[in-house]
XYZ file of C-alpha atoms in Angstrom:
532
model
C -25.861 42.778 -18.811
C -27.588 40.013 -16.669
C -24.761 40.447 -13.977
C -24.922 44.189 -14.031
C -28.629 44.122 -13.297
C -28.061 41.595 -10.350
C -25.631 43.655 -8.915
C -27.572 46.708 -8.310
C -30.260 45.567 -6.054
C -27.372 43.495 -4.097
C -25.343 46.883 -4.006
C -28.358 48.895 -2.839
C -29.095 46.029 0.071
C -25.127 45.938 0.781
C -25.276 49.278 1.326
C -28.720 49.373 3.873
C -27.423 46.338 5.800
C -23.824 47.868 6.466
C -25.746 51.001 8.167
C -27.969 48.143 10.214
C -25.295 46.454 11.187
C -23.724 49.289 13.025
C -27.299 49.324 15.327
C -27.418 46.067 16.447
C -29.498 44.755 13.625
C -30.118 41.448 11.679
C -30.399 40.662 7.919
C -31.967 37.690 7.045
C -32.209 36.258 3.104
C -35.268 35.011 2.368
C -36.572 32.688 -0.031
C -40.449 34.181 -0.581
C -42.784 36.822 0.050
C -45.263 36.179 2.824
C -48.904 35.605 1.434
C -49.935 38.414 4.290
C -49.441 38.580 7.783
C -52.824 37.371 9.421
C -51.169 33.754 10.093
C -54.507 31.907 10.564
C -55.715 32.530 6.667
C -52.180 30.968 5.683
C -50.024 27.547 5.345
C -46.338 28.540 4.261
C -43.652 28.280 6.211
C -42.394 31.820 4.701
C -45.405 33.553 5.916
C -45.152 31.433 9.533
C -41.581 33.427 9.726
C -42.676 37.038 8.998
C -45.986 36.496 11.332
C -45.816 33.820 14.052
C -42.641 33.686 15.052
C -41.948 37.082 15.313
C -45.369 39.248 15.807
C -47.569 36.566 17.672
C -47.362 34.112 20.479
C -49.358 31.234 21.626
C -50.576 29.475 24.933
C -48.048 27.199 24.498
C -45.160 26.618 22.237
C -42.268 24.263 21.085
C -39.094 24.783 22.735
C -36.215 25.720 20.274
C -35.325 22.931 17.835
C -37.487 20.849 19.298
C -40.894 19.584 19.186
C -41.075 19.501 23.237
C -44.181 21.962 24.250
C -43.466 24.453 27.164
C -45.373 27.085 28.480
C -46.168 30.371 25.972
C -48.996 32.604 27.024
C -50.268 29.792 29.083
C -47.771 29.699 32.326
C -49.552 26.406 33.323
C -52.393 24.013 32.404
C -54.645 21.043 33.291
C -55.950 18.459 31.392
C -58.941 16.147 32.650
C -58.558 12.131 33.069
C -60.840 11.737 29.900
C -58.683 13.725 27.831
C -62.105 16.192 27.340
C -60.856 19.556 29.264
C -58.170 21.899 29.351
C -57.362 24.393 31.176
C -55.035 27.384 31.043
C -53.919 30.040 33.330
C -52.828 32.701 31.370
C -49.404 35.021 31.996
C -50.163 37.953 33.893
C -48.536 41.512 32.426
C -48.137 40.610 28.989
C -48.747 43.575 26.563
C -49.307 43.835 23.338
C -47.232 45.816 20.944
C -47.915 49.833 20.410
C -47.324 50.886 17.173
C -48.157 54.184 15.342
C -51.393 52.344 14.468
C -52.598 50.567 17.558
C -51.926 51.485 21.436
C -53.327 49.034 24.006
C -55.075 50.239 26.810
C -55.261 46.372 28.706
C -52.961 43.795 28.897
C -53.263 40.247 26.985
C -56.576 38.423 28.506
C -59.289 35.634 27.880
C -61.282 37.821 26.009
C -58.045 37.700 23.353
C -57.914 34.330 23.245
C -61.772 33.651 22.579
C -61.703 35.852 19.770
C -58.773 34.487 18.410
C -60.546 31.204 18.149
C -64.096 31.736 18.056
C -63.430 33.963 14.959
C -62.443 30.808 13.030
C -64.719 28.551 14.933
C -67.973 30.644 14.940
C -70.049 30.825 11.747
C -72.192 34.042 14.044
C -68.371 35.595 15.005
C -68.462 39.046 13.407
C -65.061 38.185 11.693
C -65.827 35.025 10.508
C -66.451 35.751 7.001
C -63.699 38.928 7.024
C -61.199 36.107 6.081
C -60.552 36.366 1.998
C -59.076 32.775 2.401
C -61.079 31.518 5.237
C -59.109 29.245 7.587
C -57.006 26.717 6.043
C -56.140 25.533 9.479
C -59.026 25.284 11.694
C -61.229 24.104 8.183
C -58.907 20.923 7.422
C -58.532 19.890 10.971
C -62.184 20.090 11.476
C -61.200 22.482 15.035
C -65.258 23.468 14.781
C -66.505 19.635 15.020
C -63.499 18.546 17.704
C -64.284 22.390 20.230
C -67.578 21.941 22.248
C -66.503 25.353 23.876
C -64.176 27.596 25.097
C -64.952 29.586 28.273
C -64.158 32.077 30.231
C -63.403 31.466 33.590
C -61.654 34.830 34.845
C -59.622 37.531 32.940
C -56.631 35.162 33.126
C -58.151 31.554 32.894
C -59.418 29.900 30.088
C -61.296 26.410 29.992
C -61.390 24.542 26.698
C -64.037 21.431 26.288
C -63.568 19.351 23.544
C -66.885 16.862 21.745
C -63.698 13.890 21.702
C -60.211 13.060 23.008
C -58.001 14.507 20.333
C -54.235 13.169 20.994
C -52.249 15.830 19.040
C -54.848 18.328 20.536
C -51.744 20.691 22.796
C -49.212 20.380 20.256
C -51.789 21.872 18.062
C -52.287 24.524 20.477
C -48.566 25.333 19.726
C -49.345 25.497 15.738
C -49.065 29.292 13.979
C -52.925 29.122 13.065
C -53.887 28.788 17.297
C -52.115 32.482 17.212
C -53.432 34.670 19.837
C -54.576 37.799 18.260
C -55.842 41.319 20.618
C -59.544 41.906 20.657
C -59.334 45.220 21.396
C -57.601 45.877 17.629
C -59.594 43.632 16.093
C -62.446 46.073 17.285
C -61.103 49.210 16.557
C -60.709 48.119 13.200
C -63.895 46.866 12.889
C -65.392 49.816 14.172
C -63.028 52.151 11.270
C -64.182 49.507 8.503
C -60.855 48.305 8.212
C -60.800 44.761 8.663
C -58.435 44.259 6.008
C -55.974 46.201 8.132
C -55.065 43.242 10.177
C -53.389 41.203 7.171
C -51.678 44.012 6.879
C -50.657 45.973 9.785
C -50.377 43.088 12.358
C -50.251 43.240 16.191
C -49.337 40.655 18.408
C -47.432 40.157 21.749
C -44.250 38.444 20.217
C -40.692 39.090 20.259
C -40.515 41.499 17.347
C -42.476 44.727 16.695
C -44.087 44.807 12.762
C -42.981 48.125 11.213
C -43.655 48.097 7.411
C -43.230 45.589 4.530
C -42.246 46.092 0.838
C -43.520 43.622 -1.357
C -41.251 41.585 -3.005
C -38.604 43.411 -1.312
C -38.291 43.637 2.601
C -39.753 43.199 5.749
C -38.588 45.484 9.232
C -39.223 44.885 12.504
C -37.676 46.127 15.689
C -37.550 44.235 19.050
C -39.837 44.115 22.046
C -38.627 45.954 24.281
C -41.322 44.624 26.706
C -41.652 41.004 25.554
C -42.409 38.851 28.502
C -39.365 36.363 27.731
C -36.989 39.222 27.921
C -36.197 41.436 25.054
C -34.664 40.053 21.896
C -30.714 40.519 22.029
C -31.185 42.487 18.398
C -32.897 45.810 18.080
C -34.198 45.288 14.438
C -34.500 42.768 12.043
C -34.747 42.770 8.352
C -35.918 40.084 5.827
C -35.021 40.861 2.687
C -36.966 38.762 0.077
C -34.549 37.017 -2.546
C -36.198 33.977 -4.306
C -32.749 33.491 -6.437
C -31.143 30.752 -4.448
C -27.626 31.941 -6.353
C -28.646 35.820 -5.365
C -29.035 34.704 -1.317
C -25.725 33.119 -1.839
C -24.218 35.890 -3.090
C -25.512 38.868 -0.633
C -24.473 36.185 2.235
C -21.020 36.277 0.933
C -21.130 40.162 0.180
C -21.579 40.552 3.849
C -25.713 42.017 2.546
C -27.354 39.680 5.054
C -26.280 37.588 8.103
C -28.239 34.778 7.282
C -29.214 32.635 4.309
C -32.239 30.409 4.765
C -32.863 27.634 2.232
C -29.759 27.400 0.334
C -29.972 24.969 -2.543
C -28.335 21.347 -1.194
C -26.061 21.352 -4.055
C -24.562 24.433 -2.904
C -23.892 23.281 0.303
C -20.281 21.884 -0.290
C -19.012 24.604 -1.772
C -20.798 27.007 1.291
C -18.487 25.221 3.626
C -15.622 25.707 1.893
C -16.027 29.406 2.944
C -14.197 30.267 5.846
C -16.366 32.932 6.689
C -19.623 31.163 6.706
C -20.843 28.581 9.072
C -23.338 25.821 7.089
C -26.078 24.353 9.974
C -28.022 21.181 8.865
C -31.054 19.222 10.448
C -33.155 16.346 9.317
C -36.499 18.299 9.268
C -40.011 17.095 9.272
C -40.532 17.816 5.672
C -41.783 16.109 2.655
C -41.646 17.435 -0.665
C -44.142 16.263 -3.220
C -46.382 16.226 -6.519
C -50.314 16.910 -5.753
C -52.120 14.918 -8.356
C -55.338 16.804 -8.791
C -58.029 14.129 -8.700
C -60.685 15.982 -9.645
C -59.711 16.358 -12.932
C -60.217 13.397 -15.159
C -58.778 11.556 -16.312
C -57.019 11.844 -12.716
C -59.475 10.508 -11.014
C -58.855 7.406 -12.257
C -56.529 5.276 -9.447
C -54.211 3.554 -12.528
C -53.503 7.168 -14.753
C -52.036 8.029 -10.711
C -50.478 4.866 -10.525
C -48.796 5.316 -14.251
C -47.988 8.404 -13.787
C -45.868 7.351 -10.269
C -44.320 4.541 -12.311
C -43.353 7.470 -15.341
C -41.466 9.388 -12.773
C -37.459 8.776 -12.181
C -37.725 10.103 -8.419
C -34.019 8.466 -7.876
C -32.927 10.839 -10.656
C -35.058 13.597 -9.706
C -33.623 13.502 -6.474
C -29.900 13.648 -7.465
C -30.261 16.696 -9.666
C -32.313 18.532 -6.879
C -30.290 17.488 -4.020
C -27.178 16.139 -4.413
C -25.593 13.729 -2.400
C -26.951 12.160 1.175
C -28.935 15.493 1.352
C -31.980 13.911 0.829
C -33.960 10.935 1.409
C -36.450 9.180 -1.273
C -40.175 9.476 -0.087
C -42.393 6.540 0.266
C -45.053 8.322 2.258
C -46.450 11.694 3.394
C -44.140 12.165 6.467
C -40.384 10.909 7.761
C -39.918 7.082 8.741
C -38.365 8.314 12.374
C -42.075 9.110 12.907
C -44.880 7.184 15.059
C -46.789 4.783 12.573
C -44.425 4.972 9.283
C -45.088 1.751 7.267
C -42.077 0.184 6.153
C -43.370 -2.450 4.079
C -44.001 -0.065 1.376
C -41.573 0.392 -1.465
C -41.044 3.499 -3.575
C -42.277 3.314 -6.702
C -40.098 1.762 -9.049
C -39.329 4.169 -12.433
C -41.062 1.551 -15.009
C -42.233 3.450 -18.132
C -43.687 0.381 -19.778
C -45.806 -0.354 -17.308
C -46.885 2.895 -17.106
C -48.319 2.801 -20.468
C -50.142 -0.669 -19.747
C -51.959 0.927 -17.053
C -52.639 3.927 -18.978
C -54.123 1.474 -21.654
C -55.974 -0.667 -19.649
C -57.599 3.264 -18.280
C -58.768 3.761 -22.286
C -55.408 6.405 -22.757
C -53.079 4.586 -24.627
C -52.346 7.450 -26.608
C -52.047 9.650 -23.928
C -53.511 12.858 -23.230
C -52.623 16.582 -21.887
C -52.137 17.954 -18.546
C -50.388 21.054 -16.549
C -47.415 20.968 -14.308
C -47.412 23.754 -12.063
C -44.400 24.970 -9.843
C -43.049 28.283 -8.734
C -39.648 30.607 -9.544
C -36.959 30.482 -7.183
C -36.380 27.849 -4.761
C -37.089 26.302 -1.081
C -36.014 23.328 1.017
C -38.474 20.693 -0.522
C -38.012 22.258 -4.410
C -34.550 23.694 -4.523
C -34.816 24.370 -8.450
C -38.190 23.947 -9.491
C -37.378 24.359 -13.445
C -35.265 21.692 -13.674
C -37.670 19.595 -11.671
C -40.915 20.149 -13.445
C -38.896 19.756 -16.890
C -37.518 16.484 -15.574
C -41.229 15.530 -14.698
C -42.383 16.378 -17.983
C -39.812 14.467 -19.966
C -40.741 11.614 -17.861
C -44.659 11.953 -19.060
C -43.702 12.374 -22.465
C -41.838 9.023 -22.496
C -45.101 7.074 -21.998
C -47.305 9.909 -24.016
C -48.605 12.793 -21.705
C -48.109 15.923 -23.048
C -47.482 18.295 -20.127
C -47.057 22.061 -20.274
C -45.327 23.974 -17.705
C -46.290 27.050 -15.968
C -45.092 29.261 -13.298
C -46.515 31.197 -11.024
C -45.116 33.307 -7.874
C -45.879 31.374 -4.219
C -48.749 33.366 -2.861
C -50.818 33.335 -6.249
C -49.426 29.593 -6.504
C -51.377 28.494 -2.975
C -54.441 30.320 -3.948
C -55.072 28.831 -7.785
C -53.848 25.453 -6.672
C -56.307 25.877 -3.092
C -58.767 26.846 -5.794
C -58.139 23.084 -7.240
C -57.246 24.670 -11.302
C -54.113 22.850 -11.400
C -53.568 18.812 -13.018
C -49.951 18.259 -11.508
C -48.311 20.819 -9.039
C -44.909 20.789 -6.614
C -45.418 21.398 -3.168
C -44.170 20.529 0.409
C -45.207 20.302 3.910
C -43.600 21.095 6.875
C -44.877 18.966 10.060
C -46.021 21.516 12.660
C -46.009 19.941 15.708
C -44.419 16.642 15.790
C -47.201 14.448 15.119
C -48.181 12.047 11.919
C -51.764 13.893 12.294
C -50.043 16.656 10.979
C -49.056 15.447 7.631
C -52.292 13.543 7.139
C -55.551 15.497 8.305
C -54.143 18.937 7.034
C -52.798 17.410 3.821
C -54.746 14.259 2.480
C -58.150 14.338 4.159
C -61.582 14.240 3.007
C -62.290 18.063 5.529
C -59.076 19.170 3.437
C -60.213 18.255 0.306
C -63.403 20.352 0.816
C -61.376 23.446 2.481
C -58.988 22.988 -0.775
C -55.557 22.617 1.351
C -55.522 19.573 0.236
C -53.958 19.759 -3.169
C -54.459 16.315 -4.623
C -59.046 17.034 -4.132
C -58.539 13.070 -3.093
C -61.038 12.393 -0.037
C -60.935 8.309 0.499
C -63.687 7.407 3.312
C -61.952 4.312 4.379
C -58.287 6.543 4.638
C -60.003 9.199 6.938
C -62.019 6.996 8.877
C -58.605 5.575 9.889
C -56.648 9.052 10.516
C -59.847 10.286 12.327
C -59.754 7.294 14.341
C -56.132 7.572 15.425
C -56.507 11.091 16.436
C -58.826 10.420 19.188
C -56.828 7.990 20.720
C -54.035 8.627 23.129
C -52.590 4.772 23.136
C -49.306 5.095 20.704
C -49.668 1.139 20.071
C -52.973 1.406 18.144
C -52.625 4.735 16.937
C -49.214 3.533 15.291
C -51.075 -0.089 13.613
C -54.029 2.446 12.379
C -51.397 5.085 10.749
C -49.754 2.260 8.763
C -52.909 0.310 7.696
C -53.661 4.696 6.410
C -50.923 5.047 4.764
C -51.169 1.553 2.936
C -54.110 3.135 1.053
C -52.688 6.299 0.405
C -49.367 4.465 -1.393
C -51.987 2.050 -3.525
C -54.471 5.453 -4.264
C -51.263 7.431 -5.321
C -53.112 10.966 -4.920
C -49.389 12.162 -4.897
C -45.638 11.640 -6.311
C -44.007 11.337 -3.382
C -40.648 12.887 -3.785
C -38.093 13.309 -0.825
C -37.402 14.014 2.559
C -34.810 17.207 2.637
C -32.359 17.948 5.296
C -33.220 21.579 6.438
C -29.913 23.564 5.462
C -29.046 27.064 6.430
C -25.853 29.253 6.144
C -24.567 32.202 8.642
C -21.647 34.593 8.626
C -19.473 33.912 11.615
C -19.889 36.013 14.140
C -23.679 35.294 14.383
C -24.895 33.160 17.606
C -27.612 31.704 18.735
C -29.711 30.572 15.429
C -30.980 27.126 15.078
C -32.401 25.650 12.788
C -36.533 23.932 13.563
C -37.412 20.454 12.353
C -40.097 22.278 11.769
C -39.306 23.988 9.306
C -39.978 27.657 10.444
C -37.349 30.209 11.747
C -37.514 32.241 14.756
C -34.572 34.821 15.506
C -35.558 35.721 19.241
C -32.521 34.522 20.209
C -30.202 35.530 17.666
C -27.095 37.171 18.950
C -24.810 39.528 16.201
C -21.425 40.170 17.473
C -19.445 43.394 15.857
């Protein structure tokens, strides 16, 4: 019965992709459903690959599988000696897309790329409060309080000032939330009371064209034929949504999609046994992890954290999860190959009985009752969440927390645990551009906490003073001494489990060239090539 009912939807998609294939088309297998396709309201990397890497571009970008910046909508750009002013002279003859919606009468200008920021920037921007989930982004990296302005110089030059030096400041630039966006939609929907339109119905000046979206289901999109870095080698491409790690697997080997992102790391030895299937790996910037909600007492409490680090077989979890060199244990919020990793710190060793001293010495020694949250399916930094959050709740139980479990689908997942109603939930970051700042100020501080990206509510003056403090410095040297005296605190404050490092993993049917994977995390098929 259970295999019957699988095979229908994979029969129905074997069936659509076969007639794609013959028009020079590309089926990816995806692990979620984006949250919506207005990138600057969102954080997951699922969402990133339905909306800024296909639909939008920015002034500058990473180049592929890399975290080198090159020119995007920007051709060029100046920065000042004191690190205060940039400037960027903007592509001439870039269009955005027409669709059945929206035709542009101009092409891509400054007056696109003020609106694109001021609308998260500026509290008096007529858009400003259109966002349902505000600006994740811009709000935990404090963008308002680093921007003095952003001006207009001419319709293809575009000066930004900024109140400090901000290191990470252009590789930020290159971040899905710095999207650029066209005015002259946002206005015509504004002026048809349908601001809710552009979550929906996106327009951008990216490689691929948005065409519809079934939720839960699919996602189409057909190339740009104008795109200003040449016209994707694929005419359409399809994402069909399969949270089922085993279903992906299977529709990849049925020949129902071309590409399988996300397989689960213990599938990945069998996956290369298959002759017609090519396995890609990376060591990614990602961390996966447990946000302890400290908000919620008795969570608040720095030694329930600790104990509940010290409950936690993280070794174990991450043999089960990942199997084998796939994987590497997490000490702190981002990888040791990056600037500032302190490697004096030790994981936390699995000690239940001193656990339950701490939790005695807090006034719990018999324990008490909390939630474990996680979602269905599976990603890169939670590649079979039941097993995990069972795993973690054994663990608790052993020194006398009762946890129950619940699930809950990605998108409504985010928005309760952004809404801080969760004790214990799974999560993981992807780094977005390359820098430590990325992990930390997004993640862990005290403008997060208040925003509600970050997970764990924990806002430490002395920890953000220091990660504040680093980002306005350009000197590696320093900023590397003030990152590991930061991340001290954060390993003795515990506001999360820290769990592992994956390696990124994706398979492809042969006779697909040209994907690679991001350390990143994110996918981008620009360049994707599908021979018959």
């Amino acid at each position: 019965m259970h295999k019957l009912i699988r095979l229908a939807p994979l029969l129905l998609l074997l069936g659509a992709t076969t007639a794609l294939a013959r028009n020079n088309s590309l089926v990816v297998c995806t692990e979620a459903s984006p949250e919506g396709f207005d990138i600057v309201q969102y954080t997951a990397a699922t969402t990133a690959d339905a909306s800024a890497e296909t639909v939008f571009d920015r002034l500058v970008q990473f180049a592929p599988s890399s975290t080198r910046l090159q020119p995007g909508l920007a051709e060029s750009w100046s920065i000042s000696p004191d690190g205060l002013v940039y400037e960027f002279q903007l592509r001439k003859g870039v269009t955005f897309h027409s669709t059945s919606w929206f035709t542009p009468s101009r092409e891509l200008n400054a007056d696109d790329v003020l609106w694109s920021f001021q609308r998260q920037l500026d509290p008096a921007h007529p858009w400003h409060t259109l966002s349902p989930r505000g600006f994740p982004y811009a709000e935990s990296m404090a963008f308002a309080q680093l921007i003095e302005r952003i001006e207009k110089l001419d319709d293809h030059r575009v000066r930004f000032t900024l109140k400090h030096p901000e290191a990470p400041f252009l590789a930020d630039l290159a971040m899905g939330f710095t999207s650029i966006y066209s005015a002259e939609y946002a206005d015509q929907l504004l002026k048809a009371g349908k601001p809710e339109q552009l979550n929906r119905e996106p327009v951008g000046t990216g490689p691929f064209v948005f065409e519809r979206y079934r939720k839960d289901a699919q996602i189409r999109f057909r190339a740009n034929t104008h795109y200003w870095a040449g016209k994707p080698a694929i005419d359409r491409l399809l994402f069909a949504i399969t949270p089922d790690p085993n279903v992906r697997v299977q529709q990849l080997k049925a020949g129902a999609c071309q590409i399988a992102v996300y397989p689960r790391p213990t599938d990945i030895d069998a996956l290369r046994q298959d002759p017609a299937l090519q396995v890609l790996e990376l060591d990614s910037l990602l961390v996966a992890y447990v946000g302890i909600n400290t908000r919620h007492p008795p969570l608040d409490d720095v030694r329930v954290r600790q104990a509940i680090n010290l409950a936690f077989d993280t070794r174990a979890y991450l043999r089960a999860q990942y199997g084998e060199g796939n994987a590497s244990i997490a000490v702190a919020p981002y990888p040791a190959s990056m600037l500032g990793f302190n490697d004096k710190l030790n994981p936390w060793p699995h000690d239940p009985e001193k656990a339950r001293q701490l939790l005695a010495e807090a006034g719990h020694k018999d324990g008490f009752k909390l939630s474990i949250w996680t979602r269905p399916g599976g990603g890169p930094t939670n590649p079979n969440p039941g097993i995990g959050a069972q795993m973690l709740q054994a663990d608790l139980a052993a020194i006398g927390i009762k946890a129950d479990i619940r699930v809950y689908e990605w998108g409504e997942l985010i928005k309760r645990a952004k809404n801080g109603e969760h004790d214990l939930v799974f999560m993981g970051w992807a780094g977005d551009n390359g820098d430590p700042d990325n992990f930390l100020t997004p993640n862990l501080s005290c403008a997060a906490a208040k925003s509600g990206e970050n997970q764990a509510g924990w806002c430490n003056p002395a920890f953000d003073g220091l990660i504040r403090e680093a980002r306005a410095i350009s000197d590696t040297t320093r900023r590397a001494e003030l990152y590991r005296k930061a991340l001290a605190i954060f390993h003795e404050q515990a506001p999360w489990i820290t769990l592992a490092h994956p390696k990124q993993f994706a398979a492809v049917r042969k006779g697909v060239d040209g994907f690679q994977l991001n350390p990143m995390g994110s996918n981008n098929f620009a360049r994707v090539k599908v021979n018959p």
